[in-house]
Coordinates of C-alpha atoms and ligand atoms in Angstrom, one line a residue:
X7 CA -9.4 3.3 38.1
X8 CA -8.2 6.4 36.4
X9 CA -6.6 5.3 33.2
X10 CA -5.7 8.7 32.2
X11 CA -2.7 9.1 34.7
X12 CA -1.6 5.7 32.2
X13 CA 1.5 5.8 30.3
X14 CA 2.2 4.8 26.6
X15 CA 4.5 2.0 25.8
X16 CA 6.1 4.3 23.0
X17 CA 6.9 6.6 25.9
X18 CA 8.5 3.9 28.1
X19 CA 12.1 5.9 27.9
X20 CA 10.7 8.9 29.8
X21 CA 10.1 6.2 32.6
X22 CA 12.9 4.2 33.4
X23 CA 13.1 3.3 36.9
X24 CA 9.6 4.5 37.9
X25 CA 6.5 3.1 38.8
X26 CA 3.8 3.5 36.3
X27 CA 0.6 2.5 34.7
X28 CA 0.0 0.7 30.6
X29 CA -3.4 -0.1 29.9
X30 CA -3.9 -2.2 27.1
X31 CA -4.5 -6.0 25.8
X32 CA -2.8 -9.5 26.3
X33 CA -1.0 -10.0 23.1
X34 CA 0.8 -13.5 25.0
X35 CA 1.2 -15.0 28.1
X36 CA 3.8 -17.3 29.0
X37 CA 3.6 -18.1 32.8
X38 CA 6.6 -20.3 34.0
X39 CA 6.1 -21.7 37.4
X40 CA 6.2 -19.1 39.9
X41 CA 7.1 -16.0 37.1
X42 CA 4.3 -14.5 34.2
X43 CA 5.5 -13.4 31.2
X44 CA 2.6 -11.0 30.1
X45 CA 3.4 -9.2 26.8
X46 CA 0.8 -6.3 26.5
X47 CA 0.1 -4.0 23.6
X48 CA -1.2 -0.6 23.6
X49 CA -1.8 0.8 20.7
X50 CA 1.9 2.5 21.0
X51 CA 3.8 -0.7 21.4
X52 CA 4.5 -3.9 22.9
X53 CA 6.0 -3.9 26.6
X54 CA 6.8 -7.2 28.9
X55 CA 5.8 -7.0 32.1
X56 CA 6.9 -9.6 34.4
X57 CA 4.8 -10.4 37.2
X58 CA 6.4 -12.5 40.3
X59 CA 4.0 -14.9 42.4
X60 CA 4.3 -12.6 46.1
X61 CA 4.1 -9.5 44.5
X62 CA 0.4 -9.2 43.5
X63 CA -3.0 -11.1 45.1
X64 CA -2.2 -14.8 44.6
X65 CA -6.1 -15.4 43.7
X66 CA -5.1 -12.7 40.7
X67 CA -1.9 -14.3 39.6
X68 CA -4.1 -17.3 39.2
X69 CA -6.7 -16.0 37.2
X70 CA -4.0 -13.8 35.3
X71 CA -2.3 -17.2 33.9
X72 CA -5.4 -18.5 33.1
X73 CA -6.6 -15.2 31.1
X74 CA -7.5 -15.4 27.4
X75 CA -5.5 -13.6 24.5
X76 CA -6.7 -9.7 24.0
X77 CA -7.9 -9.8 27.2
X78 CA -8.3 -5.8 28.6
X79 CA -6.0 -5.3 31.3
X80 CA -4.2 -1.8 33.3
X81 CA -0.4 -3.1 34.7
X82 CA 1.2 -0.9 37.7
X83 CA 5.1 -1.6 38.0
X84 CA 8.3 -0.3 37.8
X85 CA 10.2 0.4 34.6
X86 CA 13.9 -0.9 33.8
X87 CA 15.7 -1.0 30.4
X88 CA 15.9 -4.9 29.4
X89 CA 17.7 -5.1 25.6
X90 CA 16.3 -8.4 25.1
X91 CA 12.7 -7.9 26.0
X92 CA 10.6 -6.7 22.7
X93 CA 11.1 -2.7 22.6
X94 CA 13.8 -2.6 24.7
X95 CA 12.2 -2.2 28.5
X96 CA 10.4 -4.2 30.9
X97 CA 8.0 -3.8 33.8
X98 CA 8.5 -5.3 37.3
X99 CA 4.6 -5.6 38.1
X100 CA 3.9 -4.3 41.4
X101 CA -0.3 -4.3 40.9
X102 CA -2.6 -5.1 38.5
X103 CA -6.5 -4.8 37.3
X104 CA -8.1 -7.0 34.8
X105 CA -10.7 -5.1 33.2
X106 CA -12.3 -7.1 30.3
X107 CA -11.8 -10.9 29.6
X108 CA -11.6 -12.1 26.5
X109 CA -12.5 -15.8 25.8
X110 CA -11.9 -18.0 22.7
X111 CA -10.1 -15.1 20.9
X112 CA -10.7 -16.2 17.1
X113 CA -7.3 -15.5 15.6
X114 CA -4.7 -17.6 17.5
X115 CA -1.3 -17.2 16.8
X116 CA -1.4 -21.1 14.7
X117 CA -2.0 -20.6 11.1
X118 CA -5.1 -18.9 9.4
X119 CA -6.1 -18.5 5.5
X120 CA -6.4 -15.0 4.1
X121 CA -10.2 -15.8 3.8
X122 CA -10.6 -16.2 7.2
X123 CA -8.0 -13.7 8.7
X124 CA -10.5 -11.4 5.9
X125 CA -13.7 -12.0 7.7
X126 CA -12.4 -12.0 11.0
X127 CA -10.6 -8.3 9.3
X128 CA -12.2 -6.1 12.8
X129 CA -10.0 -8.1 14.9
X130 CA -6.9 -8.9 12.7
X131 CA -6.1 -5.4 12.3
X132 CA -4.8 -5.9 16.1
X133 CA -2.1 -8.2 14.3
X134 CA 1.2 -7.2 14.5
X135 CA 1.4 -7.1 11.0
X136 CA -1.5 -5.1 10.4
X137 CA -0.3 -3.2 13.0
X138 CA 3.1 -2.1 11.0
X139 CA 1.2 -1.7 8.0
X140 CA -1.3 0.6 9.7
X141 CA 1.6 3.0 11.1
X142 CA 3.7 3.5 7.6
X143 CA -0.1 4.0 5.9
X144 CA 0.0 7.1 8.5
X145 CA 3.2 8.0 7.2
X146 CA 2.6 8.2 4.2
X147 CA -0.6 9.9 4.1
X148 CA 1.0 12.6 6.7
X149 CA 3.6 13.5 3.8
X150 CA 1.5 13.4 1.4
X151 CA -0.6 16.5 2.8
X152 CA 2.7 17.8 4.1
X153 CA 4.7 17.9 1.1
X154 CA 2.1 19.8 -0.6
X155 CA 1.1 22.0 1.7
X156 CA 4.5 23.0 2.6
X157 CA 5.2 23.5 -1.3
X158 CA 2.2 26.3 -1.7
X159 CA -0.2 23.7 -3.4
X160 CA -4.1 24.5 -2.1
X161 CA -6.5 21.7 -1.0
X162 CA -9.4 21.5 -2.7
X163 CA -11.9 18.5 -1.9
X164 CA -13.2 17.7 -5.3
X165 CA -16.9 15.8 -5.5
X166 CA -17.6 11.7 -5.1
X167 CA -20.9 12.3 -6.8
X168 CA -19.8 13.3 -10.4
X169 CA -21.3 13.8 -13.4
X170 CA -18.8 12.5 -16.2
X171 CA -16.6 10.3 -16.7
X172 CA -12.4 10.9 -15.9
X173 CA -10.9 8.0 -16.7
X174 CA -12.1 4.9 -19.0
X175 CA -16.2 5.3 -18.6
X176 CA -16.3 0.9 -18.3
X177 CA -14.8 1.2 -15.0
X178 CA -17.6 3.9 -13.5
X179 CA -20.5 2.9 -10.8
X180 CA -23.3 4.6 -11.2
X181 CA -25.9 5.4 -8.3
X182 CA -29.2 6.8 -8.7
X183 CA -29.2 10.3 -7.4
X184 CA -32.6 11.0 -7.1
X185 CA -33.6 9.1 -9.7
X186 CA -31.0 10.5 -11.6
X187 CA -27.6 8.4 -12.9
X188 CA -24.4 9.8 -11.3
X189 CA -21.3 8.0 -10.9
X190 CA -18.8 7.5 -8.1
X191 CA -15.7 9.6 -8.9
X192 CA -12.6 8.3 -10.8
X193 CA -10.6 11.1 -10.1
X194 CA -10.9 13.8 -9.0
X195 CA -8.6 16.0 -11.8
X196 CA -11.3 17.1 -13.9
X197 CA -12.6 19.0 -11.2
X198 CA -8.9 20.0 -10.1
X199 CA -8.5 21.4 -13.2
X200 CA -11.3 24.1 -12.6
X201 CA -9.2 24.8 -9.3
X202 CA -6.2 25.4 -10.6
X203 CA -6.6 28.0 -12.6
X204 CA -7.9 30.0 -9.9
X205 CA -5.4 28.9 -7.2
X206 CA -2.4 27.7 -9.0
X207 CA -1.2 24.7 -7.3
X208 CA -3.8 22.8 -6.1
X209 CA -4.5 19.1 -4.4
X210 CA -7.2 16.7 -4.1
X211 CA -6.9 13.9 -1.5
X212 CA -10.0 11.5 -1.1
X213 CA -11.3 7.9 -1.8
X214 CA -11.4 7.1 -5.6
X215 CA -13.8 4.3 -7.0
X216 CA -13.3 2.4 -10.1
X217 CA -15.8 -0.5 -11.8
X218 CA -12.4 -2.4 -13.2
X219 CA -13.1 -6.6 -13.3
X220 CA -9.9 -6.9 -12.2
X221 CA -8.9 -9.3 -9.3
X222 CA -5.5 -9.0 -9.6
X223 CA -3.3 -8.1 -6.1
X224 CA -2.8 -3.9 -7.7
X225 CA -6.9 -3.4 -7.8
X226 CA -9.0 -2.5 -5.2
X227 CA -12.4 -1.1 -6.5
X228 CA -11.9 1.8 -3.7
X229 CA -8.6 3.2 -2.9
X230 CA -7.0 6.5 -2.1
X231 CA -5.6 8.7 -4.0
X232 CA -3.8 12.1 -4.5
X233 CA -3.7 14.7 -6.9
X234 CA -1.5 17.1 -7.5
X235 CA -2.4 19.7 -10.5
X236 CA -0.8 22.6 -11.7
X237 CA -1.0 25.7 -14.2
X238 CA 2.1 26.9 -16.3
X239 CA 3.5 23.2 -15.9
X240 CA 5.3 21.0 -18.4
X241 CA 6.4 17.6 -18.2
X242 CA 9.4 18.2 -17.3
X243 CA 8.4 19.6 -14.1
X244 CA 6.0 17.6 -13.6
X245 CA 8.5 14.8 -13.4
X246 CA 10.5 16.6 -11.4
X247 CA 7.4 17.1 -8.9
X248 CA 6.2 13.4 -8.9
X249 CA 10.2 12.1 -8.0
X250 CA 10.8 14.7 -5.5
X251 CA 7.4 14.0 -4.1
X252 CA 7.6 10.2 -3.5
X253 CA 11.3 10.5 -2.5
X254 CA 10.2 12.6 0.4
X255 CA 7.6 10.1 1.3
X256 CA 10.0 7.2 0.9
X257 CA 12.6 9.9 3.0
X258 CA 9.7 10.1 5.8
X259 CA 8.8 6.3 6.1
X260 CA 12.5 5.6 6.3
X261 CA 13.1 8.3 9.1
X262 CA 9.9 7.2 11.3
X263 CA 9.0 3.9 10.9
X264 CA 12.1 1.9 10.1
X265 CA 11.0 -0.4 13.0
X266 CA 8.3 -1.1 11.3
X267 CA 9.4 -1.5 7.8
X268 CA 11.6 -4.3 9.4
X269 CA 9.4 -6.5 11.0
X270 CA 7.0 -6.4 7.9
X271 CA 10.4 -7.6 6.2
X272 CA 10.6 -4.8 4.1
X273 CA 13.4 -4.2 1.4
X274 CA 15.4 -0.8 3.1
X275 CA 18.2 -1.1 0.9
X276 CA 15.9 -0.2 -2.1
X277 CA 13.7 2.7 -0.6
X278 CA 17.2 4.1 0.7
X279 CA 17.5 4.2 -3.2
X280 CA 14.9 6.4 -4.1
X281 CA 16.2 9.8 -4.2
X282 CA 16.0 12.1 -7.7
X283 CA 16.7 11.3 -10.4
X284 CA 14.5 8.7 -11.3
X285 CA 15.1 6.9 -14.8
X286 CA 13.2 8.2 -17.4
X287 CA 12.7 6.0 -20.3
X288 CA 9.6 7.1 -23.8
X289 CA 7.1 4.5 -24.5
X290 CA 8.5 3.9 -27.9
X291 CA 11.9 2.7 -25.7
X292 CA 10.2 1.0 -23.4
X293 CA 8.7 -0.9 -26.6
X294 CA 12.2 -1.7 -27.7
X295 CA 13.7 -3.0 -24.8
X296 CA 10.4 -5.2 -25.1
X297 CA 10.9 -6.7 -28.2
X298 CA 14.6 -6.6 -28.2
X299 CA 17.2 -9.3 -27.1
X300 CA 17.6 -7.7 -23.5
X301 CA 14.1 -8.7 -22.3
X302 CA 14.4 -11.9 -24.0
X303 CA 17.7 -12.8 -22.0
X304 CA 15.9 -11.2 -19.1
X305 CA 13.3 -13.1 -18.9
X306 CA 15.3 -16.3 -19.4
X307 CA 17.4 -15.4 -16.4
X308 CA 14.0 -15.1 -13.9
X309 CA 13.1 -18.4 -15.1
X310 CA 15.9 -19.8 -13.9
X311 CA 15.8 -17.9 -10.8
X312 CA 12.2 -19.1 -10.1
X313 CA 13.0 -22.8 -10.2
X314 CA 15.4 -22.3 -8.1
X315 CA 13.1 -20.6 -5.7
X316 CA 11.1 -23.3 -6.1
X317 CA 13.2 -25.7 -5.4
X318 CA 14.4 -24.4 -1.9
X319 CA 10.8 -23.7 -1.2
X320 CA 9.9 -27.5 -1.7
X321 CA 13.2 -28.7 0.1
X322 CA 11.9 -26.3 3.5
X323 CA 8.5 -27.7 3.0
X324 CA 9.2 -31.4 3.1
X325 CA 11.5 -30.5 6.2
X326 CA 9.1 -28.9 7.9
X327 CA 5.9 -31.7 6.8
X328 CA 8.4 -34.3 8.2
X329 CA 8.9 -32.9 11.6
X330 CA 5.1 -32.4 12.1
X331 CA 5.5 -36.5 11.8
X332 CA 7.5 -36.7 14.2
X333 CA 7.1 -35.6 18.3
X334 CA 7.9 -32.1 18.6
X335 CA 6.5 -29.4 21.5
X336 CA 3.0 -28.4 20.9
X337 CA 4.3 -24.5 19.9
X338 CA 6.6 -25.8 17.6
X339 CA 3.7 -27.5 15.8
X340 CA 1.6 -24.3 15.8
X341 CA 4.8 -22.7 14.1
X342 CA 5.4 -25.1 11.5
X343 CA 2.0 -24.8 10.8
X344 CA 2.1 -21.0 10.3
X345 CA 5.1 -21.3 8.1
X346 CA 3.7 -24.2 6.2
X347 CA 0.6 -22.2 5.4
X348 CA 2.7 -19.3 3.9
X349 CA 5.0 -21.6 2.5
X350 CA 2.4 -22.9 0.4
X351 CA 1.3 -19.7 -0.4
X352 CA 5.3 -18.8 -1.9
X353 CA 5.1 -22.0 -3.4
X354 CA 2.1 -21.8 -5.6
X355 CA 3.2 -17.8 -6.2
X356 CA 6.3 -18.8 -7.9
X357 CA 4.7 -21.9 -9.7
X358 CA 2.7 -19.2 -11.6
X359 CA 5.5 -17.3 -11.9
X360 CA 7.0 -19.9 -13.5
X361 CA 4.0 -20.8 -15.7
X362 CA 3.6 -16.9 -16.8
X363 CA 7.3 -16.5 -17.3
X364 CA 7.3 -17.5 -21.2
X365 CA 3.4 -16.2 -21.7
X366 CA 4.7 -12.6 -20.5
X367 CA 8.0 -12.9 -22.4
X368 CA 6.2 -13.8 -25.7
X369 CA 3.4 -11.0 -25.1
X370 CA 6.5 -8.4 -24.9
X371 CA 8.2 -9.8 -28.1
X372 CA 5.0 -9.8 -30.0
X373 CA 4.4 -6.3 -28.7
X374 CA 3.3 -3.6 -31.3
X375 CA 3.4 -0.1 -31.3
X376 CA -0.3 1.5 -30.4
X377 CA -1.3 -0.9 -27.2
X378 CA -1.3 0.4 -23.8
X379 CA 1.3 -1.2 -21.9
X380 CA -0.5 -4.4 -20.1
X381 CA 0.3 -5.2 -16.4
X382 CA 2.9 -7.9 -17.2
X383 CA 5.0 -5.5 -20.2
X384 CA 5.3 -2.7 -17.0
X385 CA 6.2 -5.6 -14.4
X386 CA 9.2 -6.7 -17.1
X387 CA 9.9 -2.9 -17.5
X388 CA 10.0 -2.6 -13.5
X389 CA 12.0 -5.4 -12.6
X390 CA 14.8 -4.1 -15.0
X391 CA 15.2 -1.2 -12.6
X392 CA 16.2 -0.9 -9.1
X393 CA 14.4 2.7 -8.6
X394 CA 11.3 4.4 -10.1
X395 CA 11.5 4.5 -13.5
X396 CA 9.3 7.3 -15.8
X397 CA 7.6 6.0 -19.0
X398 CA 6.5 8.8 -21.1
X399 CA 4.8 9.7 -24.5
X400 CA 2.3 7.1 -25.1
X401 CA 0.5 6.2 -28.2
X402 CA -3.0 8.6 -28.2
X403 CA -4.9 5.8 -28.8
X404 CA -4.0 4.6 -25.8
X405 CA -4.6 7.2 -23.2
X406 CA -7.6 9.2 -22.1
X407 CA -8.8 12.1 -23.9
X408 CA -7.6 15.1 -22.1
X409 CA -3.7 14.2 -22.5
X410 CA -1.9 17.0 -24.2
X411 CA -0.9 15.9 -27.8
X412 CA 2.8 16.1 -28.2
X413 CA 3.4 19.0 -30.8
X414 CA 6.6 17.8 -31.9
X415 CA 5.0 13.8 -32.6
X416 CA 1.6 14.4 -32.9
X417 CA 0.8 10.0 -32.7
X418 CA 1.7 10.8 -28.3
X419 CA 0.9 12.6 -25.6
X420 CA 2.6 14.6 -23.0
X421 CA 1.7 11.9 -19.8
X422 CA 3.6 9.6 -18.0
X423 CA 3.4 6.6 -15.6
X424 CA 6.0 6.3 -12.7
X425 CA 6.2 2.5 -12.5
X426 CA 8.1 0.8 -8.7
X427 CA 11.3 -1.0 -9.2
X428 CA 11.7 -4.8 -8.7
X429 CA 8.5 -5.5 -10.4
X430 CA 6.2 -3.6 -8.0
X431 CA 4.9 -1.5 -11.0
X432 CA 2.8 1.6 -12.0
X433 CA 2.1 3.8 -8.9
X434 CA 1.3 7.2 -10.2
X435 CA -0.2 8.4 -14.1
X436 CA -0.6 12.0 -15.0
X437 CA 0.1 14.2 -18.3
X438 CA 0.1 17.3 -19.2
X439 CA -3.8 18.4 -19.9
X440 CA -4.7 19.4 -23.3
X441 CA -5.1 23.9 -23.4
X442 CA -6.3 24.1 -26.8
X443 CA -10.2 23.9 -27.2
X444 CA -10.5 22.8 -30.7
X445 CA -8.0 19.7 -30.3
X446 CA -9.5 18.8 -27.5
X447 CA -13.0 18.8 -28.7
X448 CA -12.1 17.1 -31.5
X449 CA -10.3 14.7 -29.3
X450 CA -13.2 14.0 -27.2
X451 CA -15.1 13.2 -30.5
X452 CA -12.6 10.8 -31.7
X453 CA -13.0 8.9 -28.5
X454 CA -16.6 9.1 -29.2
X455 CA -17.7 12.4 -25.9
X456 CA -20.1 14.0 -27.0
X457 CA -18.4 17.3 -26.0
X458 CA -21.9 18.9 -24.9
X459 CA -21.5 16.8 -21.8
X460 CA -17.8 18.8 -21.2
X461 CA -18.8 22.0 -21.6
X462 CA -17.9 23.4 -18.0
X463 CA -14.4 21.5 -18.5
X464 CA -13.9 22.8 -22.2
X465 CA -14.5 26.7 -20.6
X466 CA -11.0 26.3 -19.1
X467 CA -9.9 25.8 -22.9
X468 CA -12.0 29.2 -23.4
X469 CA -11.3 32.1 -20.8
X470 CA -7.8 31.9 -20.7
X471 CA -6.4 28.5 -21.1
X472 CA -3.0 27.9 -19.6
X473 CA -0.5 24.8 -20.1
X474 CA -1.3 23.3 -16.9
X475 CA -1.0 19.1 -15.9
X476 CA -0.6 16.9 -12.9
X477 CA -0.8 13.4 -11.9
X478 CA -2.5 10.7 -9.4
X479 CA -0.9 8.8 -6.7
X480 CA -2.3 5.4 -5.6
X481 CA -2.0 5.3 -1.9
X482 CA -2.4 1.6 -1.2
X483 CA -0.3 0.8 -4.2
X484 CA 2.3 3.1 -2.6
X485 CA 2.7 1.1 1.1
X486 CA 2.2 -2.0 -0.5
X487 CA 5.2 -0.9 -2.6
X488 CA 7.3 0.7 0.7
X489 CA 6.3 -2.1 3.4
X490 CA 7.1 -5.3 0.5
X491 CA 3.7 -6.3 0.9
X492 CA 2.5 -8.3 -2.0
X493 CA -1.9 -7.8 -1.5
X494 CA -2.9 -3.7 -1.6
X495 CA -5.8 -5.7 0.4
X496 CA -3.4 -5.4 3.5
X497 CA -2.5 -1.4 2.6
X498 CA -6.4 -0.3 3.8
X499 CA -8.1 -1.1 6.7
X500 CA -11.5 -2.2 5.0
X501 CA -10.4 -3.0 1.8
X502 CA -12.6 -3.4 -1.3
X503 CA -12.3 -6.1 -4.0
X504 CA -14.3 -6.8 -7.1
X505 CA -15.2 -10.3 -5.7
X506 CA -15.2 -9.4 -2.2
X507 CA -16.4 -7.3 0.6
X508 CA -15.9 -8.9 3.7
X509 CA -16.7 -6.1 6.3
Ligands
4AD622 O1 -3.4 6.3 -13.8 P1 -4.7 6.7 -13.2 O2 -6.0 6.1 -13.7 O3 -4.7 8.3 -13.3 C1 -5.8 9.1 -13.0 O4 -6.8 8.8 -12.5 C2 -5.5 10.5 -13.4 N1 -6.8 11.2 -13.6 C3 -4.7 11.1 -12.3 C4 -4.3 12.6 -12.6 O5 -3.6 12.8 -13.6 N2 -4.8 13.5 -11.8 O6 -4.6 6.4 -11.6 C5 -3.6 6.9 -10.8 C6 -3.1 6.0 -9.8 C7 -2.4 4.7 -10.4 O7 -1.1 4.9 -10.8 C8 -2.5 3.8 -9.2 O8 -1.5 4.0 -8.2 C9 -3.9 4.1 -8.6 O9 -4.1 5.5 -9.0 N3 -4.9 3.2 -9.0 C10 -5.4 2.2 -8.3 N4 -5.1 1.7 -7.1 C11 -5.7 0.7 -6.6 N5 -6.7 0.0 -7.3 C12 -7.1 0.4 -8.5 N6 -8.1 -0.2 -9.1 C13 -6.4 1.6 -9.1 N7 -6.5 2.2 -10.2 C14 -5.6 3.2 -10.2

């Protein structure tokens, strides 16, 4: 068989009314007396093929009904526009070639833990879920590299192997490079920063790794991320790149894979928000609207909401637990199985909700002027806000060493964090870098560098220092955020966790 004259599912509209080949895998079968239901997927899509007893070998009908899930097959027939079959056509089979069986198939479509679905991660990216995920990923990373490129900004692959630290040096993992400690890059800015000021407007694009013991749903110890940096920028424009940049990414995923974005239950009516301006709110407010009567109220009002959650989460579940009592088709069962599973999952979500509700509320009334903003403090700030909201001008103390000091307020810096509405939270940090050598060496000191081990960085400060910044993208964070999905673990293929690698 010559599966190159085959035709792709997402092509089916070229083909209406003529006879072609899809090769692909059984995604279900549901034969009904003399008729087979066969929906196969290909990579492209799903198509139904319907295959009549008398129109293909009996002996193959036969075995066809009795074939396993993800099964190999290629299906001949004739194409025809069906609105209620899934993608919109069908195929009248007319021949038909099993190529692989598949027996057993591990992940059936009745109810799996994460753990498992985890371990079993090679074959449950063929889920459709994974499968949605996976094509608004592609999205996103495609205008990533094509909003840059197409605004002048020059790739530059900066190093994994580096030799300082970027970011806070307790999240680093070293290797031994010959018997030599190295680290795993952070980011990869400091580097950046070297090729901006010999190109301008530069980009790095790569994996990033960071040591943090944190198990929370936003941390992955390797994720993706892009940087943008540039020379002769301010904040202001930096702002005004990072809000024009994920607004064309939210503009893209919107435009190609709004398919998608609805079978992952996605929320459109919030990413058809996200156009400039974005709000812009200073640390120092955000620490008011903390401590003040708004947040208090607030966070009052979400309690409320959560029990109420809660309560029509435990009215579906007892529904549901009481028709598993009773006699009901075997499918149904399998489906009431699947929803109890993540029904369980809501429930005990919004039970911690409910328990961290006055914990978090209480952490942002006692909050005092200095700390960095914890996870919780930008998940209240978030939720306030139905698009991305800036939070500039934090504290020094707070932030790494090469932020720029503000000159007008010299207890900030010149950065900011672009935190997701609706509680999603941070998604990008950058700043304006610090041009001047002597703050910044004394800077690095106060953090306790010892600026010998900067000295290629501090040369920028040295032969012709420019007011220059940028910022970092998180790349899971940022289809977790689009798609609604609550894990970054589902945003990667292979994702990495501080207490797990599966594959
Ligand atoms: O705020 P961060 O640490 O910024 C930097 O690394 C700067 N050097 C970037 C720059 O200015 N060039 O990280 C930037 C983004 C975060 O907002 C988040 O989206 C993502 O990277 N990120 C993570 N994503 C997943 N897991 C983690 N452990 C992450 N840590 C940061």
């Amino acid at each position: 068989m010559n599966y190159a004259d085959r035709v792709l599912i997402a092509d089916l509209k070229r083909h209406v009314e003529k006879e072609v080949m899809l090769a692909g895998w059984l995604y279900r079968n549901r034969p009904s007396g003399k008729v087979q239901f066969l929906t196969l997927r290909d990579g492209s899509g799903l198509c139904q093929c319907v295959i009549e007893k008398g129109k293909i070998d009996d002996d193959l009908f036969d075995k066809i009904k009795h074939l396993g899930q993800e099964s190999s097959l290629a299906i001949t027939g004739t194409i025809r526009e069906e609105q209620r079959s899934v993608g919109g056509y069908e195929m009248a089979v007319t021949s038909a070639e099993i190529i692989s069986e598949s027996k057993d198939y591990p992940i059936t479509p009745k109810a799996h833990g994460i753990d498992f679905l985890m371990k079993n991660r090679h074959l449950h990216l063929r889920s459709q879920r994974q499968w949605n995920i996976s094509r608004i990923r592609h999205t996103v990373v495609d205008s990533i590299r094509r909003f840059f490129n197409d605004d002048g900004f020059t790739l530059v692959d900066t190093p994994i192997f580096t030799t300082m630290a970027g970011e806070d040096a307790s999240s680093l993992f070293e290797v031994d490079y010959f018997g030599e400690p190295l680290h795993l890059t952070q980011t990869g800015q400091l580097y950046l920063e070297t090729a901006a000021m010999s190109l301008g407007k530069v980009y790095c694009f790569g994996p990033t790794f960071r040591a943090e013991k944190s198990k929370t749903r936003r941390h992955l110890t390797e994720f993706w991320m892009v940087e943008p940096e540039v020379a002769f920028a301010g904040l202001k424009e930096l702002l005004e790149l990072a809000e024009n940049f994920v607004s064309f990414i939210a503009k893209n995923v919107l435009e190609k894979n709004r398919a998608q974005l609805e079978q992952v239950g996605a929320n459109i009516e919030l990413l058809e928000k996200i156009k400039p301006p974005f709000y812009r709110l200073t640390y120092s407010q955000a620490v008011d609207i903390l401590t003040g009567p708004k947040t208090k109220d607030f966070m009052a009002k979400q309690l409320e909401e959560f029990h109420q959650q809660k309560k029509q989460i435990e009215e579906r579940l007892s529904q549901l637990e009481k028709e598993q009592k009773g006699s009901i088709k075997q499918w149904k069962r399998e489906k009431n199985a699947a929803e109890i599973i993540e029904i369980k999952a809501d429930l005990s979500e919004v039970e911690t909700k409910i328990e961290n509700n006055p914990k978090h509320a209480q952490l942002a009334a006692d909050f005092k002027w200095g700390k960095d903003l914890g996870g919780s403090d930008e998940t209240i700030i978030s939720m306030m806000h139905d698009k991305p909201v800036f939070v500039t001008h934090y504290p020094k103390e707070a932030k790494a060493f090469y932020m720029k000091t503000d000159r007008s307020d010299d207890r900030v810096v010149e950065n900011f964090d672009m935190l997701a509405p609706e509680g999603f939270g941070e998604i990008i940090g950058g700043s304006v870098r610090e041009d001047d050598y002597d703050v910044l060496v004394a800077r690095a000191k106060d953090m306790g560098f010892k600026p010998e081990d900067y000295d290629w960085y501090l040369d920028l400060r040295k032969y012709g220092s420019v007011p220059h910044g940028g910022f970092g993208l998180g790349v899971e964070r940022t289809v977790a955020w689009m798609a609604s999905e609550k894990h970054i673990r589902q945003c990667i293929a292979f994702p990495r966790m501080m207490d797990k690698v599966y594959i």
